[in-house]
């Protein structure tokens, strides 16, 4: 689906990522884990064109999109939901969904919104509430629903379960699996909830200090020594 | 006394129009536009030109002023700001750019006022429109026209922002430009729109201003503080802030001047600026985000379901 | 011609002083001080408003402030022409007073916004400066407003034809002193912190220095220096006319100079001041010829505004680092931190 080669990027003169090689296969869930500050979010932003890219290439469905501007990528079926501020808080839920279909035809938008609401029926009762007044879980679902309105093929999620209760987090993970299975969307996520995320994933990557230290089957990463030394000490305790 | 009230409302209406543009461009472009007052004075001279050369009454020429003002706003963005934004200039640099643009507009206004004088063979460096005003059931035209302008602007903005797709996209881009971009919205359009509207509203305000006071090329330097005070007191991060701040500042200035003139006689207009400055400083000290940035306002908003 | 050169050198000295002080605040301290004119005006008020009142009181002159000032200034000038030391004494007295007044006004005016972002800083400083200017302009009882007031000629002991040269020399001496003072200041612990402040605000916080205090201090020093220029300017023109201290001439032009020369580089700023004053004086000096030659249907001063406005935009766009680029400064404490 998307293939990244030797990517070097950062903010201005500050380089964060070094020689990243990464591949997201179509129809599989790919998860990136790694300690705080290791550049995971920066990588997702780089994919979407929100950082400065110094060298390397990003190939999406055979096309080079390394320097394609974000709104063009949206039209190509790539959706990126940032960690925070991923919905417009001053707009109502309905307006958020509508604006998500900005690039579509008028009739099509209504159709897509209805479809998104079928996948996320939780949103049906709160259509006229301002997104700013929603709970964390509702907000995250709204964010994912906006991606559905947009006919997303590749869905990039930055820590979708951050600050959610374990129960809600599980609900979000289930939705992610559902998106892949029933709606042929390819999810790419970054997760602090590393263990549980890897359990639903097919492919796992691990970043440390802006470099890839592991890339391969997700299950294998769970048992990898690097993962255990970096993570289970910390995350494991949190999850108990 | 009734004259004072009328004067206060007219001045407040004009301040609202001027502050609205300042606030909108601040939200979309992130730079306080120091040339906002010069927009108004250019509007005054556009109206004067149309009056002298096309014999168009300033009220009737408002649509033309609106469009020319919009073009002025767009030029400001394209010539003074966009090249710098593209080069990722810092906010200080952008502010200096609007100061430089202000100076250019000041130079153009001054030069033009003398050029116009040489064409019409009258002194055009100082002028008023008060003698052109009409009355309607005892109410002066400037009161009716300026109130209508504010009403139409607010109504138009409301319909646009809440009822159209473009408007929703505008609100989205104002709140979170990068997310809006991710939605496929061209955020640049928001900027263009806000600069067009800012110039257009300011020039319309400027063409009504000579009904209220004398205009000279330097008048901009006299009103800039009031505009900033209005936007800041109301809140620079919310369009409605300009409406609230405009009335607070406009009415305070007028009443203060009135009270002062009772004690000190005429010629005290300049001290009204002290009031604006003080209100602005108090706002900055207590709550820099202004009235629309307070928790209380958020509650009001929720209650109004805006 | 000699006259023109002297004039250029005099204003070069004045603009050097003001622009160097702005470079301290803006170039090194990152404070967009759009109220610069106010502090130059403060120096003028010290002479026109304070010194004049002292003289009126000393000579026991009756009548309204403006005409009493003329008489006082005349009497004082007479005394000075007999006694050079008196003139220099008054000059030094006024400079010291201006330094104190400038520092106070500078510190006070940044207080409301000292903790806020650059845009609020710039707007507030500009607003304060504009309002004070307008009041001093329209109220003729404070320093004469748009009428202006006369002030004593502190170099009255020098024969008329050499007076202008003497003032130019005086201005240049002050400019040199200010330059040397600032160079030393920037190498003091305070100066290092200030330069570091722009490199990395977090680092300064880690050092335990409060950004607000740093800004207040910087504004106090910068404004004190700017006020000196106001004093010199007033004595040179032997009068205070408030219009002469407007925002264009004493806020915008110093910014143009700092940008032109290179912000954060004092030598560049001196060079910038020279180029700017040369241009400005040539336009001023030949304004009638320009008007006539180009068949302008308006005064050349408007053209000057347009030209300098465009020049500023061009510099911002194509050469934002100025003629002399700021030297990369790694001050010792930061260097050691980086090496850690
Ligand atoms: N907008 C930015 N500008 C400059 N540096 C940034 C920015 N965002 C993040 N960084 C830096 O990039 C590094 C990686 O951050 P990030 O990608 O957010 O890590 P992660 O998501 O893995 O926790 C951090 O050192 C952070 O300070
Ligand atoms: Mg992150």
Short mmCIF file of C-alpha atoms in Angstrom, two decimals, chain B residues 24-303:
data_model
loop_
_atom_site.label_atom_id
_atom_site.label_comp_id
_atom_site.label_asym_id
_atom_site.label_seq_id
_atom_site.Cartn_x
_atom_site.Cartn_y
_atom_site.Cartn_z
CA UNK B 24 -10.63 37.95 11.14
CA UNK B 25 -7.25 38.50 9.55
CA UNK B 26 -5.59 37.91 12.90
CA UNK B 27 -7.36 34.57 13.22
CA UNK B 28 -6.57 33.39 9.70
CA UNK B 29 -3.11 34.85 9.17
CA UNK B 30 -1.87 35.24 12.73
CA UNK B 31 -0.64 38.79 12.33
CA UNK B 32 -2.05 42.00 13.81
CA UNK B 33 -2.60 44.28 10.83
CA UNK B 34 -1.19 47.70 11.67
CA UNK B 35 -2.52 49.04 8.36
CA UNK B 36 -6.16 48.54 9.34
CA UNK B 37 -6.76 52.24 10.05
CA UNK B 38 -5.17 53.19 6.74
CA UNK B 39 -7.69 50.93 5.00
CA UNK B 40 -10.41 53.13 6.46
CA UNK B 41 -8.80 56.37 5.32
CA UNK B 42 -8.35 54.98 1.84
CA UNK B 43 -12.06 54.19 1.95
CA UNK B 44 -12.72 57.83 2.85
CA UNK B 45 -10.71 59.00 -0.15
CA UNK B 46 -12.39 56.51 -2.48
CA UNK B 47 -15.74 57.92 -1.41
CA UNK B 48 -14.46 61.46 -1.86
CA UNK B 49 -13.14 60.68 -5.32
CA UNK B 50 -16.42 59.13 -6.40
CA UNK B 51 -18.24 62.15 -5.02
CA UNK B 52 -16.03 64.67 -6.82
CA UNK B 53 -15.42 62.93 -10.10
CA UNK B 54 -18.56 60.80 -10.56
CA UNK B 55 -20.91 62.90 -8.41
CA UNK B 56 -21.91 59.78 -6.54
CA UNK B 57 -23.24 60.35 -3.01
CA UNK B 58 -20.98 58.54 -0.49
CA UNK B 59 -23.88 56.36 0.66
CA UNK B 60 -24.65 55.34 -2.88
CA UNK B 61 -21.05 54.56 -3.65
CA UNK B 62 -20.82 52.06 -0.78
CA UNK B 63 -20.99 49.00 -3.06
CA UNK B 64 -18.11 50.32 -5.14
CA UNK B 65 -16.14 51.12 -1.98
CA UNK B 66 -16.84 47.61 -0.73
CA UNK B 67 -15.33 46.02 -3.81
CA UNK B 68 -12.35 48.37 -4.09
CA UNK B 69 -11.70 47.90 -0.38
CA UNK B 70 -11.79 44.14 -0.85
CA UNK B 71 -9.20 44.44 -3.57
CA UNK B 72 -7.06 46.56 -1.26
CA UNK B 73 -7.29 43.84 1.39
CA UNK B 74 -6.26 41.18 -1.11
CA UNK B 75 -3.35 43.30 -2.33
CA UNK B 76 -2.18 43.67 1.26
CA UNK B 77 -2.10 39.94 1.66
CA UNK B 78 -0.50 39.19 -1.70
CA UNK B 79 2.13 41.94 -1.70
CA UNK B 80 3.06 42.40 1.94
CA UNK B 81 2.40 39.10 3.67
CA UNK B 82 2.21 36.09 1.41
CA UNK B 83 5.80 36.31 0.12
CA UNK B 84 7.00 36.36 3.73
CA UNK B 85 4.71 33.59 4.92
CA UNK B 86 6.02 31.42 2.11
CA UNK B 87 9.52 31.99 3.42
CA UNK B 88 8.37 31.10 6.93
CA UNK B 89 9.05 34.55 8.31
CA UNK B 90 8.56 35.04 12.05
CA UNK B 91 5.62 36.92 13.50
CA UNK B 92 7.82 39.95 14.23
CA UNK B 93 8.77 40.15 10.58
CA UNK B 94 5.14 39.91 9.52
CA UNK B 95 4.24 42.70 11.91
CA UNK B 96 6.99 44.90 10.49
CA UNK B 97 5.64 44.10 7.04
CA UNK B 98 2.20 45.43 7.95
CA UNK B 99 3.84 48.53 9.41
CA UNK B 100 5.74 49.01 6.18
CA UNK B 101 2.56 48.51 4.19
CA UNK B 102 0.85 51.04 6.44
CA UNK B 103 3.56 53.54 5.60
CA UNK B 104 3.16 52.86 1.89
CA UNK B 105 -0.60 53.37 2.12
CA UNK B 106 -0.03 56.54 4.14
CA UNK B 107 2.32 57.83 1.46
CA UNK B 108 -0.14 56.96 -1.27
CA UNK B 109 -3.04 58.61 0.57
CA UNK B 110 -1.05 61.77 1.16
CA UNK B 111 0.18 61.96 -2.40
CA UNK B 112 -3.25 61.19 -3.75
CA UNK B 113 -4.96 63.83 -1.61
CA UNK B 114 -2.69 66.46 -3.17
CA UNK B 115 -3.16 65.04 -6.63
CA UNK B 116 -6.93 65.15 -6.21
CA UNK B 117 -6.66 68.75 -5.01
CA UNK B 118 -4.83 69.65 -8.18
CA UNK B 119 -7.56 68.02 -10.26
CA UNK B 120 -10.60 69.45 -8.48
CA UNK B 121 -8.90 72.76 -7.65
CA UNK B 122 -10.12 72.47 -4.06
CA UNK B 123 -8.26 71.47 -0.91
CA UNK B 124 -8.90 67.78 -0.56
CA UNK B 125 -6.34 67.14 2.14
CA UNK B 126 -9.01 67.94 4.74
CA UNK B 127 -12.68 67.21 4.19
CA UNK B 128 -16.01 66.26 5.75
CA UNK B 129 -19.27 64.87 4.39
CA UNK B 130 -21.51 66.12 7.22
CA UNK B 131 -23.24 68.63 4.92
CA UNK B 132 -24.28 65.75 2.63
CA UNK B 133 -26.11 63.77 5.27
CA UNK B 134 -29.89 63.21 5.15
CA UNK B 135 -32.47 62.89 7.88
CA UNK B 136 -35.17 60.29 8.19
CA UNK B 137 -37.87 60.93 10.80
CA UNK B 138 -35.37 63.02 12.68
CA UNK B 139 -32.68 60.34 12.63
CA UNK B 140 -29.43 61.27 10.87
CA UNK B 141 -28.45 59.19 7.86
CA UNK B 142 -25.10 58.21 9.33
CA UNK B 143 -26.87 56.50 12.21
CA UNK B 144 -29.20 54.58 9.90
CA UNK B 145 -26.58 53.68 7.34
CA UNK B 146 -23.87 52.61 9.80
CA UNK B 147 -26.36 50.54 11.80
CA UNK B 148 -27.62 48.90 8.63
CA UNK B 149 -24.06 48.13 7.59
CA UNK B 150 -23.35 46.36 10.88
CA UNK B 151 -26.65 44.52 10.76
CA UNK B 152 -26.16 43.36 7.20
CA UNK B 153 -22.57 42.34 7.90
CA UNK B 154 -23.51 40.30 10.94
CA UNK B 155 -26.48 38.71 9.20
CA UNK B 156 -24.44 37.97 6.09
CA UNK B 157 -21.60 36.52 8.12
CA UNK B 158 -23.99 34.38 10.13
CA UNK B 159 -25.68 32.95 7.05
CA UNK B 160 -22.37 32.39 5.37
CA UNK B 161 -20.57 30.82 8.32
CA UNK B 162 -23.38 28.62 9.58
CA UNK B 163 -25.48 27.82 6.55
CA UNK B 164 -23.07 27.26 3.68
CA UNK B 165 -20.48 24.63 3.00
CA UNK B 166 -17.86 27.29 2.33
CA UNK B 167 -18.72 28.92 5.66
CA UNK B 168 -18.38 25.71 7.63
CA UNK B 169 -15.04 25.17 5.93
CA UNK B 170 -14.06 28.70 6.91
CA UNK B 171 -14.87 28.11 10.55
CA UNK B 172 -13.02 24.83 10.38
CA UNK B 173 -9.90 26.45 8.92
CA UNK B 174 -9.99 29.24 11.47
CA UNK B 175 -10.07 26.77 14.31
CA UNK B 176 -7.49 24.33 13.04
CA UNK B 177 -5.85 25.11 9.72
CA UNK B 178 -3.72 21.98 9.48
CA UNK B 179 -6.65 19.66 10.14
CA UNK B 180 -8.73 21.61 7.64
CA UNK B 181 -5.98 21.11 5.13
CA UNK B 182 -6.06 17.41 5.90
CA UNK B 183 -9.76 17.46 5.01
CA UNK B 184 -8.90 18.70 1.57
CA UNK B 185 -9.93 22.29 2.29
CA UNK B 186 -7.73 24.88 0.65
CA UNK B 187 -6.90 26.98 3.68
CA UNK B 188 -5.51 29.72 1.48
CA UNK B 189 -9.09 30.56 0.52
CA UNK B 190 -9.88 31.38 4.13
CA UNK B 191 -7.08 33.87 4.18
CA UNK B 192 -8.09 35.44 0.91
CA UNK B 193 -11.66 35.70 2.11
CA UNK B 194 -10.71 37.30 5.41
CA UNK B 195 -8.41 39.84 3.76
CA UNK B 196 -11.01 40.70 1.17
CA UNK B 197 -13.68 41.18 3.80
CA UNK B 198 -11.34 43.09 6.09
CA UNK B 199 -10.47 45.61 3.40
CA UNK B 200 -14.06 45.85 2.19
CA UNK B 201 -15.58 46.48 5.64
CA UNK B 202 -12.84 48.91 6.63
CA UNK B 203 -13.25 50.95 3.45
CA UNK B 204 -17.01 51.10 3.92
CA UNK B 205 -16.48 52.27 7.49
CA UNK B 206 -14.04 54.81 6.11
CA UNK B 207 -16.55 56.20 3.68
CA UNK B 208 -19.04 56.84 6.49
CA UNK B 209 -16.38 58.27 8.84
CA UNK B 210 -16.32 61.74 7.16
CA UNK B 211 -19.98 62.11 8.18
CA UNK B 212 -18.74 61.99 11.75
CA UNK B 213 -15.39 63.76 11.75
CA UNK B 214 -12.83 65.62 9.65
CA UNK B 215 -10.56 63.47 7.52
CA UNK B 216 -6.91 64.18 6.80
CA UNK B 217 -4.30 61.69 5.58
CA UNK B 218 -3.08 61.39 9.19
CA UNK B 219 -6.49 60.40 10.57
CA UNK B 220 -5.47 56.75 10.55
CA UNK B 221 -2.91 57.44 13.24
CA UNK B 222 -5.71 58.81 15.34
CA UNK B 223 -8.01 55.80 15.17
CA UNK B 224 -5.65 52.81 15.10
CA UNK B 225 -5.53 52.51 18.90
CA UNK B 226 -9.33 52.40 19.14
CA UNK B 227 -9.50 49.57 16.61
CA UNK B 228 -6.91 47.47 18.42
CA UNK B 229 -8.55 48.20 21.75
CA UNK B 230 -11.91 47.02 20.39
CA UNK B 231 -10.49 43.78 19.02
CA UNK B 232 -8.44 43.00 22.11
CA UNK B 233 -11.09 43.85 24.68
CA UNK B 234 -13.61 41.73 22.78
CA UNK B 235 -11.08 38.97 22.18
CA UNK B 236 -8.76 38.53 19.22
CA UNK B 237 -9.59 34.87 18.83
CA UNK B 238 -13.30 35.17 18.18
CA UNK B 239 -15.14 37.03 15.43
CA UNK B 240 -17.89 38.09 17.81
CA UNK B 241 -15.22 39.70 19.97
CA UNK B 242 -15.04 42.54 17.47
CA UNK B 243 -18.76 43.18 17.83
CA UNK B 244 -18.66 43.26 21.61
CA UNK B 245 -15.38 45.14 21.83
CA UNK B 246 -16.45 47.65 19.19
CA UNK B 247 -19.47 48.73 21.19
CA UNK B 248 -17.67 48.74 24.52
CA UNK B 249 -14.83 50.89 23.22
CA UNK B 250 -16.96 53.10 20.99
CA UNK B 251 -19.46 53.92 23.70
CA UNK B 252 -16.86 54.36 26.45
CA UNK B 253 -14.82 56.72 24.29
CA UNK B 254 -17.83 58.83 23.37
CA UNK B 255 -19.27 59.06 26.86
CA UNK B 256 -15.90 59.77 28.41
CA UNK B 257 -15.29 62.56 25.91
CA UNK B 258 -18.74 63.96 26.66
CA UNK B 259 -18.25 63.98 30.41
CA UNK B 260 -14.79 65.45 30.04
CA UNK B 261 -16.00 68.18 27.70
CA UNK B 262 -18.50 69.31 30.35
CA UNK B 263 -15.61 70.01 32.69
CA UNK B 264 -12.87 71.06 30.34
CA UNK B 265 -14.69 72.42 27.31
CA UNK B 266 -14.16 71.32 23.73
CA UNK B 267 -10.97 69.85 22.27
CA UNK B 268 -10.83 66.82 24.53
CA UNK B 269 -11.42 64.16 21.88
CA UNK B 270 -7.81 63.01 22.15
CA UNK B 271 -8.30 61.93 25.77
CA UNK B 272 -10.85 59.35 24.68
CA UNK B 273 -7.86 57.38 23.43
CA UNK B 274 -6.61 57.16 27.01
CA UNK B 275 -9.78 55.27 27.91
CA UNK B 276 -9.28 52.82 25.04
CA UNK B 277 -5.67 52.33 26.00
CA UNK B 278 -6.53 51.73 29.65
CA UNK B 279 -9.27 49.24 28.80
CA UNK B 280 -6.90 47.45 26.49
CA UNK B 281 -4.17 47.30 29.13
CA UNK B 282 -6.57 46.09 31.81
CA UNK B 283 -7.76 43.35 29.45
CA UNK B 284 -4.21 42.32 28.68
CA UNK B 285 -3.37 42.18 32.37
CA UNK B 286 -6.44 40.26 33.49
CA UNK B 287 -7.37 38.14 30.52
CA UNK B 288 -5.39 38.59 27.31
CA UNK B 289 -7.91 36.57 25.33
CA UNK B 290 -10.56 39.19 25.99
CA UNK B 291 -14.23 38.83 26.77
CA UNK B 292 -14.92 36.09 24.24
CA UNK B 293 -12.02 34.10 25.64
CA UNK B 294 -13.48 33.83 29.13
CA UNK B 295 -15.17 30.83 30.68
CA UNK B 296 -18.29 32.90 31.20
CA UNK B 297 -18.52 33.64 27.50
CA UNK B 298 -18.19 29.95 26.70
CA UNK B 299 -21.19 29.29 28.91
CA UNK B 300 -23.18 32.03 27.21
CA UNK B 301 -22.24 30.53 23.88
CA UNK B 302 -23.31 27.07 24.88
CA UNK B 303 -26.55 28.50 26.15
#
